[in-house]
JSON list of C-alpha atoms in Angstrom, two decimals:
[
{"chain": "A", "resi": 1, "resn": "UNK", "atom": "CA", "xyz": [-0.15, -0.08, -0.39]},
{"chain": "A", "resi": 2, "resn": "UNK", "atom": "CA", "xyz": [1.18, 3.69, -0.75]},
{"chain": "A", "resi": 3, "resn": "UNK", "atom": "CA", "xyz": [-0.10, 6.81, 0.42]},
{"chain": "A", "resi": 4, "resn": "UNK", "atom": "CA", "xyz": [0.13, 8.99, 3.38]},
{"chain": "A", "resi": 5, "resn": "UNK", "atom": "CA", "xyz": [-1.84, 8.80, 6.87]},
{"chain": "A", "resi": 6, "resn": "UNK", "atom": "CA", "xyz": [-4.43, 11.21, 6.66]},
{"chain": "A", "resi": 7, "resn": "UNK", "atom": "CA", "xyz": [-6.31, 12.53, 9.80]},
{"chain": "A", "resi": 8, "resn": "UNK", "atom": "CA", "xyz": [-9.42, 14.00, 9.86]},
{"chain": "A", "resi": 9, "resn": "UNK", "atom": "CA", "xyz": [-10.53, 15.40, 13.48]},
{"chain": "A", "resi": 10, "resn": "UNK", "atom": "CA", "xyz": [-13.36, 16.82, 14.38]},
{"chain": "A", "resi": 11, "resn": "UNK", "atom": "CA", "xyz": [-12.83, 19.27, 17.39]},
{"chain": "A", "resi": 12, "resn": "UNK", "atom": "CA", "xyz": [-16.42, 19.67, 18.18]},
{"chain": "A", "resi": 13, "resn": "UNK", "atom": "CA", "xyz": [-17.42, 16.03, 18.65]},
{"chain": "A", "resi": 14, "resn": "UNK", "atom": "CA", "xyz": [-14.21, 14.64, 20.17]},
{"chain": "A", "resi": 15, "resn": "UNK", "atom": "CA", "xyz": [-13.51, 15.57, 23.38]},
{"chain": "A", "resi": 16, "resn": "UNK", "atom": "CA", "xyz": [-10.06, 17.22, 24.32]},
{"chain": "A", "resi": 17, "resn": "UNK", "atom": "CA", "xyz": [-8.94, 14.60, 26.70]},
{"chain": "A", "resi": 18, "resn": "UNK", "atom": "CA", "xyz": [-9.66, 11.54, 24.08]},
{"chain": "A", "resi": 19, "resn": "UNK", "atom": "CA", "xyz": [-7.87, 13.41, 21.18]},
{"chain": "A", "resi": 20, "resn": "UNK", "atom": "CA", "xyz": [-4.67, 14.23, 23.33]},
{"chain": "A", "resi": 21, "resn": "UNK", "atom": "CA", "xyz": [-3.91, 10.35, 23.56]},
{"chain": "A", "resi": 22, "resn": "UNK", "atom": "CA", "xyz": [-4.23, 10.35, 19.51]},
{"chain": "A", "resi": 23, "resn": "UNK", "atom": "CA", "xyz": [-2.22, 12.91, 18.97]},
{"chain": "A", "resi": 24, "resn": "UNK", "atom": "CA", "xyz": [0.48, 11.42, 21.07]},
{"chain": "A", "resi": 25, "resn": "UNK", "atom": "CA", "xyz": [0.34, 8.54, 19.35]},
{"chain": "A", "resi": 26, "resn": "UNK", "atom": "CA", "xyz": [0.37, 9.55, 15.95]},
{"chain": "A", "resi": 27, "resn": "UNK", "atom": "CA", "xyz": [3.61, 11.83, 16.92]},
{"chain": "A", "resi": 28, "resn": "UNK", "atom": "CA", "xyz": [5.21, 8.45, 17.77]},
{"chain": "A", "resi": 29, "resn": "UNK", "atom": "CA", "xyz": [4.81, 6.56, 13.95]},
{"chain": "A", "resi": 30, "resn": "UNK", "atom": "CA", "xyz": [7.42, 7.87, 11.79]},
{"chain": "A", "resi": 31, "resn": "UNK", "atom": "CA", "xyz": [4.92, 8.20, 8.36]},
{"chain": "A", "resi": 32, "resn": "UNK", "atom": "CA", "xyz": [4.32, 11.05, 6.12]},
{"chain": "A", "resi": 33, "resn": "UNK", "atom": "CA", "xyz": [0.54, 12.53, 7.51]},
{"chain": "A", "resi": 34, "resn": "UNK", "atom": "CA", "xyz": [-1.33, 15.26, 6.78]},
{"chain": "A", "resi": 35, "resn": "UNK", "atom": "CA", "xyz": [-3.87, 16.41, 9.68]},
{"chain": "A", "resi": 36, "resn": "UNK", "atom": "CA", "xyz": [-6.72, 18.29, 9.42]},
{"chain": "A", "resi": 37, "resn": "UNK", "atom": "CA", "xyz": [-8.60, 19.63, 12.44]},
{"chain": "A", "resi": 38, "resn": "UNK", "atom": "CA", "xyz": [-12.51, 21.50, 11.90]},
{"chain": "A", "resi": 39, "resn": "UNK", "atom": "CA", "xyz": [-14.43, 23.06, 14.44]},
{"chain": "A", "resi": 40, "resn": "UNK", "atom": "CA", "xyz": [-15.42, 25.78, 17.34]},
{"chain": "A", "resi": 41, "resn": "UNK", "atom": "CA", "xyz": [-11.92, 28.33, 18.27]},
{"chain": "A", "resi": 42, "resn": "UNK", "atom": "CA", "xyz": [-13.20, 26.96, 21.85]},
{"chain": "A", "resi": 43, "resn": "UNK", "atom": "CA", "xyz": [-12.77, 23.61, 20.96]},
{"chain": "A", "resi": 44, "resn": "UNK", "atom": "CA", "xyz": [-9.36, 24.26, 19.19]},
{"chain": "A", "resi": 45, "resn": "UNK", "atom": "CA", "xyz": [-7.64, 25.11, 21.45]},
{"chain": "A", "resi": 46, "resn": "UNK", "atom": "CA", "xyz": [-8.20, 22.90, 24.01]},
{"chain": "A", "resi": 47, "resn": "UNK", "atom": "CA", "xyz": [-5.31, 20.85, 23.06]},
{"chain": "A", "resi": 48, "resn": "UNK", "atom": "CA", "xyz": [-2.07, 21.40, 21.78]},
{"chain": "A", "resi": 49, "resn": "UNK", "atom": "CA", "xyz": [-2.26, 20.26, 18.35]},
{"chain": "A", "resi": 50, "resn": "UNK", "atom": "CA", "xyz": [1.14, 19.47, 16.06]},
{"chain": "A", "resi": 51, "resn": "UNK", "atom": "CA", "xyz": [2.56, 22.28, 14.45]},
{"chain": "A", "resi": 52, "resn": "UNK", "atom": "CA", "xyz": [1.90, 19.91, 10.73]},
{"chain": "A", "resi": 53, "resn": "UNK", "atom": "CA", "xyz": [-1.77, 20.81, 11.46]},
{"chain": "A", "resi": 54, "resn": "UNK", "atom": "CA", "xyz": [-3.53, 22.59, 9.33]},
{"chain": "A", "resi": 55, "resn": "UNK", "atom": "CA", "xyz": [-6.25, 24.51, 11.67]},
{"chain": "A", "resi": 56, "resn": "UNK", "atom": "CA", "xyz": [-9.44, 25.03, 10.60]},
{"chain": "A", "resi": 57, "resn": "UNK", "atom": "CA", "xyz": [-12.54, 27.07, 12.12]},
{"chain": "A", "resi": 58, "resn": "UNK", "atom": "CA", "xyz": [-15.56, 25.97, 12.00]},
{"chain": "A", "resi": 59, "resn": "UNK", "atom": "CA", "xyz": [-18.81, 27.40, 13.60]},
{"chain": "A", "resi": 60, "resn": "UNK", "atom": "CA", "xyz": [-22.52, 26.62, 13.13]},
{"chain": "A", "resi": 61, "resn": "UNK", "atom": "CA", "xyz": [-23.84, 23.12, 13.16]},
{"chain": "A", "resi": 62, "resn": "UNK", "atom": "CA", "xyz": [-22.36, 20.98, 10.39]},
{"chain": "A", "resi": 63, "resn": "UNK", "atom": "CA", "xyz": [-19.49, 23.76, 9.38]},
{"chain": "A", "resi": 64, "resn": "UNK", "atom": "CA", "xyz": [-16.80, 21.32, 10.92]},
{"chain": "A", "resi": 65, "resn": "UNK", "atom": "CA", "xyz": [-18.44, 18.61, 8.99]},
{"chain": "A", "resi": 66, "resn": "UNK", "atom": "CA", "xyz": [-18.17, 19.97, 6.05]},
{"chain": "A", "resi": 67, "resn": "UNK", "atom": "CA", "xyz": [-14.79, 21.79, 6.42]},
{"chain": "A", "resi": 68, "resn": "UNK", "atom": "CA", "xyz": [-13.49, 18.06, 6.75]},
{"chain": "A", "resi": 69, "resn": "UNK", "atom": "CA", "xyz": [-15.58, 16.99, 4.16]},
{"chain": "A", "resi": 70, "resn": "UNK", "atom": "CA", "xyz": [-13.24, 19.62, 1.94]},
{"chain": "A", "resi": 71, "resn": "UNK", "atom": "CA", "xyz": [-10.20, 18.76, 3.12]},
{"chain": "A", "resi": 72, "resn": "UNK", "atom": "CA", "xyz": [-10.34, 15.03, 2.04]},
{"chain": "A", "resi": 73, "resn": "UNK", "atom": "CA", "xyz": [-8.26, 13.56, -0.68]},
{"chain": "A", "resi": 74, "resn": "UNK", "atom": "CA", "xyz": [-9.24, 9.42, -1.50]},
{"chain": "A", "resi": 75, "resn": "UNK", "atom": "CA", "xyz": [-6.25, 8.79, -1.38]},
{"chain": "A", "resi": 76, "resn": "UNK", "atom": "CA", "xyz": [-5.59, 4.32, -0.69]},
{"chain": "A", "resi": 77, "resn": "UNK", "atom": "CA", "xyz": [-3.32, 5.29, 2.78]},
{"chain": "A", "resi": 78, "resn": "UNK", "atom": "CA", "xyz": [-5.10, 5.07, 5.96]},
{"chain": "A", "resi": 79, "resn": "UNK", "atom": "CA", "xyz": [-7.58, 7.54, 7.14]},
{"chain": "A", "resi": 80, "resn": "UNK", "atom": "CA", "xyz": [-8.26, 8.18, 10.69]},
{"chain": "A", "resi": 81, "resn": "UNK", "atom": "CA", "xyz": [-11.49, 10.13, 11.75]},
{"chain": "A", "resi": 82, "resn": "UNK", "atom": "CA", "xyz": [-11.67, 11.33, 15.02]},
{"chain": "A", "resi": 83, "resn": "UNK", "atom": "CA", "xyz": [-15.57, 11.71, 15.14]},
{"chain": "A", "resi": 84, "resn": "UNK", "atom": "CA", "xyz": [-17.98, 9.65, 15.99]},
{"chain": "A", "resi": 85, "resn": "UNK", "atom": "CA", "xyz": [-21.45, 10.83, 14.81]},
{"chain": "A", "resi": 86, "resn": "UNK", "atom": "CA", "xyz": [-23.00, 9.46, 10.93]},
{"chain": "A", "resi": 87, "resn": "UNK", "atom": "CA", "xyz": [-21.73, 12.02, 8.91]},
{"chain": "A", "resi": 88, "resn": "UNK", "atom": "CA", "xyz": [-18.73, 10.68, 7.50]},
{"chain": "A", "resi": 89, "resn": "UNK", "atom": "CA", "xyz": [-20.32, 6.54, 7.23]},
{"chain": "A", "resi": 90, "resn": "UNK", "atom": "CA", "xyz": [-20.24, 7.01, 3.85]},
{"chain": "A", "resi": 91, "resn": "UNK", "atom": "CA", "xyz": [-16.65, 8.86, 3.34]},
{"chain": "A", "resi": 92, "resn": "UNK", "atom": "CA", "xyz": [-15.15, 5.75, 5.52]},
{"chain": "A", "resi": 93, "resn": "UNK", "atom": "CA", "xyz": [-17.15, 3.09, 3.57]},
{"chain": "A", "resi": 94, "resn": "UNK", "atom": "CA", "xyz": [-15.85, 4.38, 0.29]},
{"chain": "A", "resi": 95, "resn": "UNK", "atom": "CA", "xyz": [-12.28, 5.92, 2.02]},
{"chain": "A", "resi": 96, "resn": "UNK", "atom": "CA", "xyz": [-10.09, 3.29, -0.50]},
{"chain": "A", "resi": 97, "resn": "UNK", "atom": "CA", "xyz": [-7.37, 2.14, 3.06]},
{"chain": "A", "resi": 98, "resn": "UNK", "atom": "CA", "xyz": [-7.08, 1.28, 6.19]},
{"chain": "A", "resi": 99, "resn": "UNK", "atom": "CA", "xyz": [-9.91, 3.27, 8.27]},
{"chain": "A", "resi": 100, "resn": "UNK", "atom": "CA", "xyz": [-9.66, 3.69, 11.95]},
{"chain": "A", "resi": 101, "resn": "UNK", "atom": "CA", "xyz": [-12.93, 6.21, 13.80]},
{"chain": "A", "resi": 102, "resn": "UNK", "atom": "CA", "xyz": [-11.69, 7.13, 16.44]},
{"chain": "A", "resi": 103, "resn": "UNK", "atom": "CA", "xyz": [-14.77, 7.92, 18.84]},
{"chain": "A", "resi": 104, "resn": "UNK", "atom": "CA", "xyz": [-15.95, 7.32, 22.53]},
{"chain": "A", "resi": 105, "resn": "UNK", "atom": "CA", "xyz": [-18.73, 6.19, 21.29]},
{"chain": "A", "resi": 106, "resn": "UNK", "atom": "CA", "xyz": [-19.09, 6.32, 18.20]},
{"chain": "A", "resi": 107, "resn": "UNK", "atom": "CA", "xyz": [-22.61, 5.26, 15.77]},
{"chain": "A", "resi": 108, "resn": "UNK", "atom": "CA", "xyz": [-23.01, 1.60, 14.93]},
{"chain": "A", "resi": 109, "resn": "UNK", "atom": "CA", "xyz": [-22.12, 0.66, 11.27]},
{"chain": "A", "resi": 110, "resn": "UNK", "atom": "CA", "xyz": [-19.50, 2.24, 11.83]},
{"chain": "A", "resi": 111, "resn": "UNK", "atom": "CA", "xyz": [-17.87, -1.05, 12.21]},
{"chain": "A", "resi": 112, "resn": "UNK", "atom": "CA", "xyz": [-19.27, -2.22, 9.25]},
{"chain": "A", "resi": 113, "resn": "UNK", "atom": "CA", "xyz": [-17.09, 0.24, 7.39]},
{"chain": "A", "resi": 114, "resn": "UNK", "atom": "CA", "xyz": [-14.25, 0.46, 9.83]},
{"chain": "A", "resi": 115, "resn": "UNK", "atom": "CA", "xyz": [-12.48, -0.35, 12.85]},
{"chain": "A", "resi": 116, "resn": "UNK", "atom": "CA", "xyz": [-13.33, 1.79, 15.09]},
{"chain": "A", "resi": 117, "resn": "UNK", "atom": "CA", "xyz": [-11.27, 1.76, 19.02]},
{"chain": "A", "resi": 118, "resn": "UNK", "atom": "CA", "xyz": [-12.33, 4.65, 22.06]},
{"chain": "A", "resi": 119, "resn": "UNK", "atom": "CA", "xyz": [-8.63, 5.33, 23.46]},
{"chain": "A", "resi": 120, "resn": "UNK", "atom": "CA", "xyz": [-9.96, 5.97, 27.05]},
{"chain": "A", "resi": 121, "resn": "UNK", "atom": "CA", "xyz": [-11.37, 2.56, 26.61]},
{"chain": "A", "resi": 122, "resn": "UNK", "atom": "CA", "xyz": [-9.74, 0.66, 24.26]},
{"chain": "A", "resi": 123, "resn": "UNK", "atom": "CA", "xyz": [-6.42, 1.88, 25.61]},
{"chain": "A", "resi": 124, "resn": "UNK", "atom": "CA", "xyz": [-3.02, 3.47, 23.47]},
{"chain": "A", "resi": 125, "resn": "UNK", "atom": "CA", "xyz": [-2.19, 0.45, 23.01]},
{"chain": "A", "resi": 126, "resn": "UNK", "atom": "CA", "xyz": [-4.40, -0.39, 20.36]},
{"chain": "A", "resi": 127, "resn": "UNK", "atom": "CA", "xyz": [-3.89, 2.98, 18.49]},
{"chain": "A", "resi": 128, "resn": "UNK", "atom": "CA", "xyz": [-0.38, 1.92, 17.94]},
{"chain": "A", "resi": 129, "resn": "UNK", "atom": "CA", "xyz": [-0.87, -0.90, 16.82]},
{"chain": "A", "resi": 130, "resn": "UNK", "atom": "CA", "xyz": [-3.32, -0.15, 14.25]},
{"chain": "A", "resi": 131, "resn": "UNK", "atom": "CA", "xyz": [-1.31, 2.70, 13.08]},
{"chain": "A", "resi": 132, "resn": "UNK", "atom": "CA", "xyz": [1.56, -0.46, 13.39]},
{"chain": "A", "resi": 133, "resn": "UNK", "atom": "CA", "xyz": [0.06, -2.44, 11.33]},
{"chain": "A", "resi": 134, "resn": "UNK", "atom": "CA", "xyz": [-0.99, -0.31, 8.20]},
{"chain": "A", "resi": 135, "resn": "UNK", "atom": "CA", "xyz": [2.40, 1.94, 8.33]},
{"chain": "A", "resi": 136, "resn": "UNK", "atom": "CA", "xyz": [4.12, -1.63, 7.75]},
{"chain": "A", "resi": 137, "resn": "UNK", "atom": "CA", "xyz": [1.83, -1.75, 4.50]},
{"chain": "A", "resi": 138, "resn": "UNK", "atom": "CA", "xyz": [3.12, 2.03, 3.73]},
{"chain": "A", "resi": 139, "resn": "UNK", "atom": "CA", "xyz": [6.42, 0.85, 3.90]},
{"chain": "A", "resi": 140, "resn": "UNK", "atom": "CA", "xyz": [6.42, -2.16, 2.02]}
]
């Protein structure tokens, strides 16, 4: 598999503590990545984002979702979606590479098209394991 690790974060929809855990694990993995974060300025301010993250201020109902959908590129690399609502279900189902959904309460149908993890309940080791597996695929 080729491509980069694409990370789309709905800062309005996933609590800051879960996002910090995900970002810490992603930072451990030495692979080309693209991180796009969208949300209300208050939500964006709750997390210290990596320097290479694209922060998109998106205020109002569904604005963060729209910003992330616009930023998404259907490349064959892995996709990490930090958002649990069902707005991205079609995107996840059509993505040409492996998909990880990070959420405390992901919509049930995500489990049919992606791996679903909650860093608080599943632990950083589960995130690390998924990332290492897909990074190995990228490197091969």
